[in-house]
Short mmCIF file of C-alpha atoms and ligand atoms in Angstrom, two decimals:
data_model
loop_
_atom_site.label_atom_id
_atom_site.label_comp_id
_atom_site.label_asym_id
_atom_site.label_seq_id
_atom_site.Cartn_x
_atom_site.Cartn_y
_atom_site.Cartn_z
CA MET A 1 0.00 0.00 0.00
CA ALA A 2 1.34 3.42 -0.96
CA LEU A 3 0.48 6.97 0.13
CA GLU A 4 0.29 8.79 -3.19
CA ILE A 5 -0.41 12.41 -4.10
CA LEU A 6 -3.09 12.12 -6.76
CA ALA A 7 -3.60 15.81 -7.52
CA THR A 8 -2.37 19.27 -6.51
CA GLY A 9 -3.62 22.84 -6.77
CA HIS A 10 -2.75 26.33 -5.62
CA TYR A 11 -4.17 29.82 -5.35
CA VAL A 12 -2.66 33.28 -4.92
CA PRO A 13 -4.70 36.45 -4.36
CA ALA A 14 -5.15 38.74 -7.36
CA ARG A 15 -3.29 41.74 -5.95
CA ARG A 16 0.41 41.66 -6.86
CA VAL A 17 2.73 44.06 -5.03
CA THR A 18 6.23 44.60 -6.40
CA ASN A 19 9.29 45.74 -4.48
CA ASP A 20 9.01 49.08 -6.28
CA ASP A 21 5.43 49.40 -4.99
CA LEU A 22 6.71 48.90 -1.43
CA ALA A 23 9.52 51.41 -1.98
CA LYS A 24 6.86 54.08 -2.55
CA THR A 25 5.60 53.73 1.03
CA MET A 26 8.67 52.70 3.05
CA ASP A 27 12.43 53.16 3.22
CA THR A 28 13.52 50.28 1.00
CA THR A 29 14.56 49.55 -2.58
CA ASP A 30 14.02 46.84 -5.17
CA GLU A 31 17.80 46.40 -5.23
CA TRP A 32 18.05 45.75 -1.44
CA ILE A 33 15.18 43.29 -1.35
CA ARG A 34 16.36 41.36 -4.42
CA SER A 35 20.00 41.21 -3.39
CA HIS A 36 19.24 40.21 0.24
CA THR A 37 16.34 37.80 -0.38
CA GLY A 38 15.73 37.02 -4.08
CA ILE A 39 12.17 38.38 -3.77
CA GLY A 40 10.74 40.50 -6.60
CA SER A 41 7.05 40.66 -5.72
CA ARG A 42 4.36 39.11 -3.52
CA HIS A 43 0.60 38.63 -3.70
CA MET A 44 -1.55 40.10 -0.95
CA ALA A 45 -5.01 39.05 0.19
CA ALA A 46 -7.82 41.59 -0.21
CA GLU A 47 -9.39 43.29 2.81
CA ASP A 48 -12.22 40.74 2.87
CA GLU A 49 -10.06 37.67 2.08
CA ALA A 50 -8.99 35.35 4.91
CA THR A 51 -6.82 32.24 4.99
CA SER A 52 -9.75 29.84 4.53
CA ASP A 53 -10.74 31.66 1.31
CA LEU A 54 -7.30 30.98 -0.18
CA ALA A 55 -7.32 27.41 1.17
CA TYR A 56 -10.74 26.77 -0.38
CA GLU A 57 -9.58 27.96 -3.84
CA ALA A 58 -6.44 25.81 -3.67
CA ALA A 59 -8.58 22.80 -2.68
CA ILE A 60 -10.93 23.41 -5.61
CA ALA A 61 -7.94 23.56 -7.99
CA ALA A 62 -6.67 20.19 -6.70
CA LEU A 63 -10.13 18.58 -6.79
CA GLU A 64 -10.65 19.95 -10.30
CA GLN A 65 -7.41 18.28 -11.40
CA LEU A 66 -8.59 15.03 -9.80
CA ALA A 67 -12.06 15.15 -11.36
CA PRO A 68 -12.38 17.82 -14.09
CA GLY A 69 -15.75 19.60 -13.92
CA LYS A 70 -16.73 17.60 -10.80
CA ALA A 71 -14.67 19.18 -8.02
CA LEU A 72 -17.49 19.35 -5.46
CA GLU A 73 -18.56 15.80 -6.20
CA ALA A 74 -14.98 14.62 -5.76
CA ALA A 75 -14.90 16.48 -2.43
CA GLN A 76 -17.39 13.93 -1.10
CA THR A 77 -14.68 11.26 -1.30
CA ILE A 78 -12.49 13.07 1.25
CA ASP A 79 -12.16 11.38 4.68
CA ILE A 80 -9.87 13.86 6.37
CA VAL A 81 -9.05 17.58 5.93
CA VAL A 82 -5.76 18.86 7.35
CA VAL A 83 -4.64 22.48 7.04
CA GLY A 84 -1.19 23.72 8.00
CA THR A 85 -1.43 27.41 8.85
CA SER A 86 0.15 30.11 11.02
CA SER A 87 -2.53 32.68 10.29
CA PRO A 88 -5.96 31.07 10.84
CA ASP A 89 -9.16 33.02 10.25
CA TYR A 90 -9.77 32.87 14.03
CA TYR A 91 -7.28 32.19 16.82
CA GLY A 92 -8.06 28.99 18.72
CA PHE A 93 -11.16 27.85 16.88
CA PRO A 94 -12.84 27.10 14.60
CA SER A 95 -10.03 25.65 12.54
CA VAL A 96 -9.46 26.71 8.94
CA ALA A 97 -9.94 23.02 8.07
CA CYS A 98 -13.53 23.07 9.42
CA ILE A 99 -14.35 26.21 7.46
CA VAL A 100 -12.99 24.62 4.26
CA GLN A 101 -14.81 21.34 4.99
CA ASP A 102 -18.07 23.23 5.33
CA ARG A 103 -17.58 25.32 2.17
CA LEU A 104 -16.76 22.22 0.15
CA GLY A 105 -19.83 20.48 1.58
CA ILE A 106 -17.72 17.51 2.65
CA LYS A 107 -19.66 15.13 4.85
CA ASN A 108 -18.21 12.55 7.23
CA ALA A 109 -14.66 13.95 7.31
CA GLY A 110 -12.48 14.81 10.28
CA ALA A 111 -10.94 18.29 10.00
CA PHE A 112 -8.18 20.03 11.96
CA ASP A 113 -5.30 22.51 11.67
CA VAL A 114 -1.60 21.92 12.25
CA ILE A 115 0.65 24.61 13.73
CA ALA A 116 4.24 24.10 12.61
CA ALA A 117 4.83 27.40 10.76
CA CYS A 118 6.65 27.02 7.46
CA SER A 119 7.20 23.28 8.03
CA GLY A 120 3.44 22.92 8.40
CA PHE A 121 2.62 21.37 5.05
CA VAL A 122 5.09 18.51 5.52
CA TYR A 123 3.81 18.01 9.09
CA SER A 124 0.24 18.02 7.75
CA LEU A 125 1.07 15.44 5.07
CA GLU A 126 2.60 13.19 7.72
CA ALA A 127 -0.40 13.61 10.04
CA ALA A 128 -2.74 12.73 7.18
CA ALA A 129 -0.53 9.79 6.13
CA GLY A 130 -0.72 8.38 9.67
CA MET A 131 -4.51 8.58 9.58
CA LEU A 132 -4.70 6.96 6.16
CA ASN A 133 -2.61 4.13 7.57
CA GLN A 134 -5.32 3.70 10.22
CA GLY A 135 -8.03 2.89 7.70
CA ARG A 136 -9.07 6.14 6.04
CA LYS A 137 -8.78 6.33 2.25
CA ARG A 138 -8.35 9.92 1.03
CA ALA A 139 -7.11 13.17 2.58
CA LEU A 140 -7.19 16.80 1.51
CA VAL A 141 -3.98 18.41 2.77
CA ILE A 142 -3.56 22.17 2.53
CA GLY A 143 -0.89 24.73 3.43
CA ALA A 144 -2.32 28.26 3.59
CA ASP A 145 -1.31 31.60 5.03
CA VAL A 146 -2.15 35.28 4.93
CA LEU A 147 0.91 36.52 6.76
CA THR A 148 0.62 40.03 5.33
CA LYS A 149 -2.22 40.61 7.83
CA ILE A 150 -0.03 39.75 10.82
CA THR A 151 3.09 41.51 9.55
CA ASP A 152 4.45 44.66 11.17
CA TRP A 153 4.34 47.10 8.27
CA THR A 154 6.58 49.54 10.19
CA ASP A 155 9.42 46.95 10.31
CA ARG A 156 11.11 46.96 6.92
CA GLY A 157 13.32 44.05 8.03
CA THR A 158 10.35 41.65 8.05
CA CYS A 159 7.41 43.09 6.11
CA VAL A 160 9.11 42.87 2.71
CA LEU A 161 9.66 39.12 3.15
CA PHE A 162 6.11 37.74 3.15
CA GLY A 163 3.26 37.06 0.75
CA ASP A 164 -0.11 35.26 0.83
CA ALA A 165 -1.01 31.96 -0.87
CA ALA A 166 -2.42 28.46 -0.46
CA GLY A 167 -1.49 25.09 -1.92
CA ALA A 168 -3.33 21.78 -1.70
CA ALA A 169 -2.73 18.10 -2.33
CA ILE A 170 -5.04 15.07 -2.43
CA LEU A 171 -3.33 12.19 -0.64
CA GLU A 172 -4.66 8.67 -1.06
CA LYS A 173 -3.84 5.20 0.17
CA THR A 174 -3.48 3.15 -3.01
CA ASP A 175 -2.65 -0.42 -3.93
CA ALA A 176 0.75 0.55 -5.42
CA PRO A 177 3.85 -0.81 -3.64
CA SER A 178 5.61 1.45 -1.13
CA THR A 179 8.88 -0.52 -1.18
CA GLY A 180 11.04 -2.17 -3.81
CA ALA A 181 10.91 -1.64 -7.57
CA GLY A 182 7.95 0.40 -8.77
CA ARG A 183 7.35 1.89 -5.32
CA ARG A 184 5.30 5.07 -5.15
CA GLY A 185 4.21 7.86 -2.87
CA ILE A 186 5.71 9.22 0.35
CA ILE A 187 8.55 6.87 1.18
CA ARG A 188 10.30 8.66 4.06
CA THR A 189 9.65 11.68 6.28
CA ILE A 190 11.70 13.59 8.82
CA LEU A 191 9.99 15.88 11.36
CA GLY A 192 12.02 17.86 13.88
CA SER A 193 11.81 20.73 16.32
CA ASP A 194 13.89 22.96 18.58
CA GLY A 195 11.57 24.87 20.89
CA SER A 196 14.55 26.58 22.56
CA GLY A 197 14.44 28.93 19.56
CA ALA A 198 10.75 29.74 19.99
CA LYS A 199 11.35 33.40 20.80
CA GLU A 200 13.30 34.03 17.58
CA LEU A 201 10.11 33.87 15.50
CA MET A 202 6.82 34.43 17.22
CA CYS A 203 3.47 36.17 17.57
CA GLU A 204 3.85 37.29 21.17
CA ARG A 205 0.52 38.93 21.95
CA GLY A 206 -3.05 37.72 22.03
CA GLY A 207 -2.54 34.17 23.29
CA THR A 208 -2.89 32.88 26.86
CA ARG A 209 0.71 33.82 27.80
CA ASN A 210 0.17 37.50 27.07
CA PRO A 211 -3.57 38.07 26.81
CA PHE A 212 -4.90 41.56 26.36
CA LYS A 213 -5.98 43.11 29.64
CA LYS A 214 -9.04 45.16 30.42
CA GLY A 215 -8.47 48.82 29.64
CA GLU A 216 -5.29 48.14 27.66
CA THR A 217 -4.93 50.26 24.56
CA ILE A 218 -3.63 48.38 21.54
CA GLU A 219 -1.19 50.53 19.62
CA LYS A 220 -1.07 48.23 16.60
CA PRO A 221 -2.45 44.86 15.50
CA ILE A 222 -0.85 41.59 16.63
CA THR A 223 2.18 41.07 14.44
CA LEU A 224 4.94 38.55 14.08
CA TYR A 225 8.44 39.20 15.44
CA MET A 226 11.49 37.69 13.81
CA ASN A 227 15.18 37.71 14.71
CA GLY A 228 16.27 37.39 11.08
CA ARG A 229 19.91 36.53 11.73
CA ALA A 230 19.10 33.81 14.31
CA VAL A 231 16.46 32.26 12.07
CA TYR A 232 18.85 32.41 9.12
CA ASN A 233 21.53 30.47 11.02
CA PHE A 234 19.01 27.86 12.21
CA ALA A 235 17.54 27.57 8.72
CA VAL A 236 20.79 26.86 6.88
CA LYS A 237 21.73 24.11 9.35
CA ALA A 238 18.24 22.56 9.58
CA PHE A 239 17.94 22.65 5.82
CA THR A 240 21.27 20.98 5.06
CA ASP A 241 20.93 18.44 7.90
CA THR A 242 17.43 17.40 6.77
CA ILE A 243 18.57 16.91 3.17
CA GLU A 244 21.64 14.92 4.24
CA ASN A 245 19.67 12.81 6.72
CA LEU A 246 16.99 11.94 4.16
CA LEU A 247 19.62 10.89 1.62
CA GLU A 248 21.58 8.87 4.17
CA ALA A 249 18.52 7.14 5.64
CA GLU A 250 17.40 6.11 2.18
CA GLY A 251 20.93 5.12 1.06
CA ILE A 252 20.84 7.39 -2.00
CA THR A 253 22.71 10.43 -3.35
CA MET A 254 21.50 13.73 -4.70
CA ALA A 255 21.91 12.31 -8.21
CA ASP A 256 18.90 10.07 -7.47
CA VAL A 257 16.70 13.06 -6.62
CA LYS A 258 15.19 14.93 -9.56
CA LYS A 259 14.21 18.10 -7.70
CA ILE A 260 14.00 19.53 -4.20
CA ILE A 261 10.84 21.51 -3.43
CA PRO A 262 12.09 23.77 -0.64
CA HIS A 263 10.50 26.18 1.77
CA GLN A 264 11.59 29.56 0.40
CA ALA A 265 12.19 32.24 3.02
CA ASN A 266 15.28 33.71 1.43
CA MET A 267 17.17 32.78 -1.74
CA ARG A 268 20.42 33.13 0.17
CA ILE A 269 19.45 30.28 2.54
CA ILE A 270 19.05 27.99 -0.49
CA GLN A 271 22.33 29.20 -2.00
CA ALA A 272 24.19 28.66 1.28
CA ALA A 273 22.73 25.15 1.62
CA ALA A 274 23.58 24.23 -1.98
CA LYS A 275 27.14 25.44 -1.46
CA ARG A 276 27.56 23.50 1.80
CA LEU A 277 26.20 20.33 0.21
CA GLY A 278 28.22 20.81 -2.98
CA PHE A 279 25.43 20.64 -5.52
CA SER A 280 23.90 23.05 -8.00
CA GLU A 281 21.12 25.51 -7.11
CA ASP A 282 19.31 24.08 -10.16
CA LYS A 283 18.32 21.12 -7.96
CA PHE A 284 15.79 23.41 -6.25
CA PHE A 285 12.45 24.40 -7.74
CA MET A 286 12.27 28.11 -6.95
CA ASN A 287 9.44 30.63 -7.18
CA ILE A 288 10.33 33.02 -4.34
CA GLU A 289 10.88 35.80 -6.91
CA LYS A 290 7.13 35.83 -7.67
CA TYR A 291 5.55 35.00 -4.32
CA ALA A 292 8.04 35.81 -1.48
CA ASN A 293 7.77 33.67 1.68
CA THR A 294 4.22 32.32 1.90
CA SER A 295 4.97 30.16 4.95
CA ASN A 296 2.80 27.00 5.02
CA ALA A 297 1.87 27.57 1.38
CA THR A 298 5.37 27.74 -0.11
CA ILE A 299 6.00 24.01 -0.48
CA PRO A 300 2.54 22.99 -1.81
CA VAL A 301 2.40 25.96 -4.21
CA ALA A 302 5.86 25.09 -5.57
CA LEU A 303 4.92 21.39 -5.71
CA ASP A 304 1.83 22.21 -7.75
CA GLU A 305 3.72 24.53 -10.12
CA TYR A 306 6.44 21.93 -10.58
CA ALA A 307 3.92 19.11 -11.09
CA ARG A 308 2.15 21.15 -13.76
CA SER A 309 5.41 22.27 -15.45
CA GLY A 310 5.67 19.04 -17.43
CA ASP A 311 9.10 18.23 -15.98
CA LEU A 312 7.82 15.95 -13.21
CA GLU A 313 7.07 12.45 -14.46
CA ARG A 314 5.56 9.41 -12.81
CA GLY A 315 8.27 7.47 -11.02
CA ASP A 316 10.50 10.54 -10.40
CA LEU A 317 11.95 10.88 -6.91
CA ILE A 318 11.55 14.35 -5.37
CA MET A 319 12.28 15.82 -1.96
CA THR A 320 10.57 18.52 0.10
CA VAL A 321 12.38 20.38 2.87
CA GLY A 322 11.20 23.15 5.16
CA PHE A 323 11.88 25.03 8.39
CA GLY A 324 10.03 27.65 10.35
CA GLY A 325 8.70 29.05 13.61
CA GLY A 326 8.61 26.79 16.62
CA LEU A 327 11.37 26.32 15.63
CA THR A 328 10.55 23.39 13.37
CA TYR A 329 12.01 21.57 10.38
CA ALA A 330 10.71 18.82 8.13
CA GLY A 331 11.27 17.05 4.85
CA ASN A 332 10.20 14.02 2.90
CA LEU A 333 11.00 11.88 -0.11
CA ILE A 334 8.20 11.23 -2.59
CA VAL A 335 8.12 8.94 -5.61
CA TRP A 336 5.71 10.69 -7.96
N1 ACO B 401 15.28 47.65 2.85
C1 ACO B 401 16.44 48.29 3.00
N2 ACO B 401 17.28 48.08 4.03
C2 ACO B 401 16.92 47.15 4.94
C3 ACO B 401 15.71 46.43 4.83
C4 ACO B 401 14.87 46.72 3.74
N3 ACO B 401 13.70 46.10 3.54
N4 ACO B 401 15.61 45.59 5.87
C5 ACO B 401 16.73 45.76 6.61
N5 ACO B 401 17.51 46.72 6.05
C6 ACO B 401 18.79 47.21 6.50
C7 ACO B 401 18.95 47.10 8.01
O1 ACO B 401 18.38 48.22 8.65
C8 ACO B 401 20.45 47.08 8.15
O2 ACO B 401 20.94 48.40 8.04
P1 ACO B 401 22.16 48.92 8.98
O3 ACO B 401 23.32 48.02 8.61
O4 ACO B 401 22.32 50.32 8.59
O5 ACO B 401 21.69 48.68 10.38
C9 ACO B 401 20.91 46.34 6.91
O6 ACO B 401 19.82 46.40 5.97
C10 ACO B 401 21.25 44.88 7.15
O7 ACO B 401 20.19 44.31 7.92
P2 ACO B 401 20.25 42.82 8.38
O8 ACO B 401 19.04 42.51 9.18
O9 ACO B 401 21.59 42.54 8.99
O10 ACO B 401 20.13 42.11 6.96
P3 ACO B 401 20.44 40.62 6.59
O11 ACO B 401 21.44 40.61 5.53
O12 ACO B 401 20.67 39.78 7.81
O13 ACO B 401 19.05 40.15 5.96
C11 ACO B 401 16.98 39.00 6.43
C12 ACO B 401 17.87 40.20 6.75
C13 ACO B 401 16.62 39.06 4.95
C14 ACO B 401 15.71 39.07 7.27
C15 ACO B 401 17.74 37.70 6.72
O14 ACO B 401 18.26 37.75 8.03
C16 ACO B 401 16.89 36.46 6.61
O15 ACO B 401 16.44 36.10 5.54
N6 ACO B 401 16.70 35.73 7.71
C17 ACO B 401 15.93 34.50 7.69
C18 ACO B 401 14.48 34.79 7.56
C19 ACO B 401 13.71 33.52 7.59
O16 ACO B 401 14.15 32.46 7.22
N7 ACO B 401 12.52 33.59 8.10
C20 ACO B 401 11.73 32.43 8.19
C21 ACO B 401 10.39 32.87 8.45
S1 ACO B 401 9.41 31.51 8.23
C22 ACO B 401 8.14 31.47 9.30
O17 ACO B 401 8.01 30.53 10.00
C23 ACO B 401 7.20 32.65 9.37
#
């Protein structure tokens, strides 16, 4: 029995904001952002668009690929909905997954969110895979974020880095082999964490540790804080270690892997990792120039774009690798 991705989809909001657009309202330049991050533009959700709206559109795109013209009918075959997100419509509950389940009209499916920041899609895939191994057949797995609504727009060191998007995958337990020749699907996953770095990347206010108090005046909305240098150092190590550990555990080399679908927070993290590991940057499927860092959405959006590019063929071995707040890291090997 194999855990195969049968279809993928993604969605980005219509509004595209370039670095030059940002330079009109803050002290930054296209040259600084490009040279320090590789980002050229990002898409931003509209005033009335929340994370579940993006997640729903990505799910429809994946279901449409699975069953052209019959997306909502195909939704009825879903047994479990898992959404990785750091920016849910509502803090605590309801989950984004429940909102998507309701909009798709899915009956008889469990639905929940996963909080693992930018590693969230890989964590969500693994959570869904575990449940499929316990008897369920088909899962809808989504990574979605609208970080631009929890970004401090007075902090030029972080606000230029993020964009909004959602990506989705339909994961199914199939009769294909998961070992030996002709194996398919997710064949190995690494999940890791280092909570000692929690404070380097966090949304400090609004939760039960620092709830708002009666009479308190809120100067600005809840926003994320990031110690860019600390996260950068963690990211390069977590990234390279995860790639090396996946290769070693599977007894393969990078030559066996067609493409790595990475979390993309900064082009320089990818370049540093490629240099350390001694392989070409061409091994990575990159789209950070268009979308910036879309957190939970980066990996599934890139996976969908790569899958639809025509370069990914059945039987190809690919790798995902991500890192993010928590701090967390994750990666997996998938035979397409
Ligand atoms: N435009 C112009 N100048 C800027 C900007 C900007 N947008 N932002 C910062 N600067 C300036 C700083 O003020 C500083 O100026 P100074 O030297 O006069 O003080 C200078 O540029 C250098 O700033 P640094 O912060 O040292 O820049 P650095 O080269 O470290 O790059 C960055 C910063 C891009 C944030 C980098 O540290 C990084 O990518 N870190 C990792 C981020 C990451 O992986 N985040 C993951 C988030 S995922 C999640 O879970 C949400």
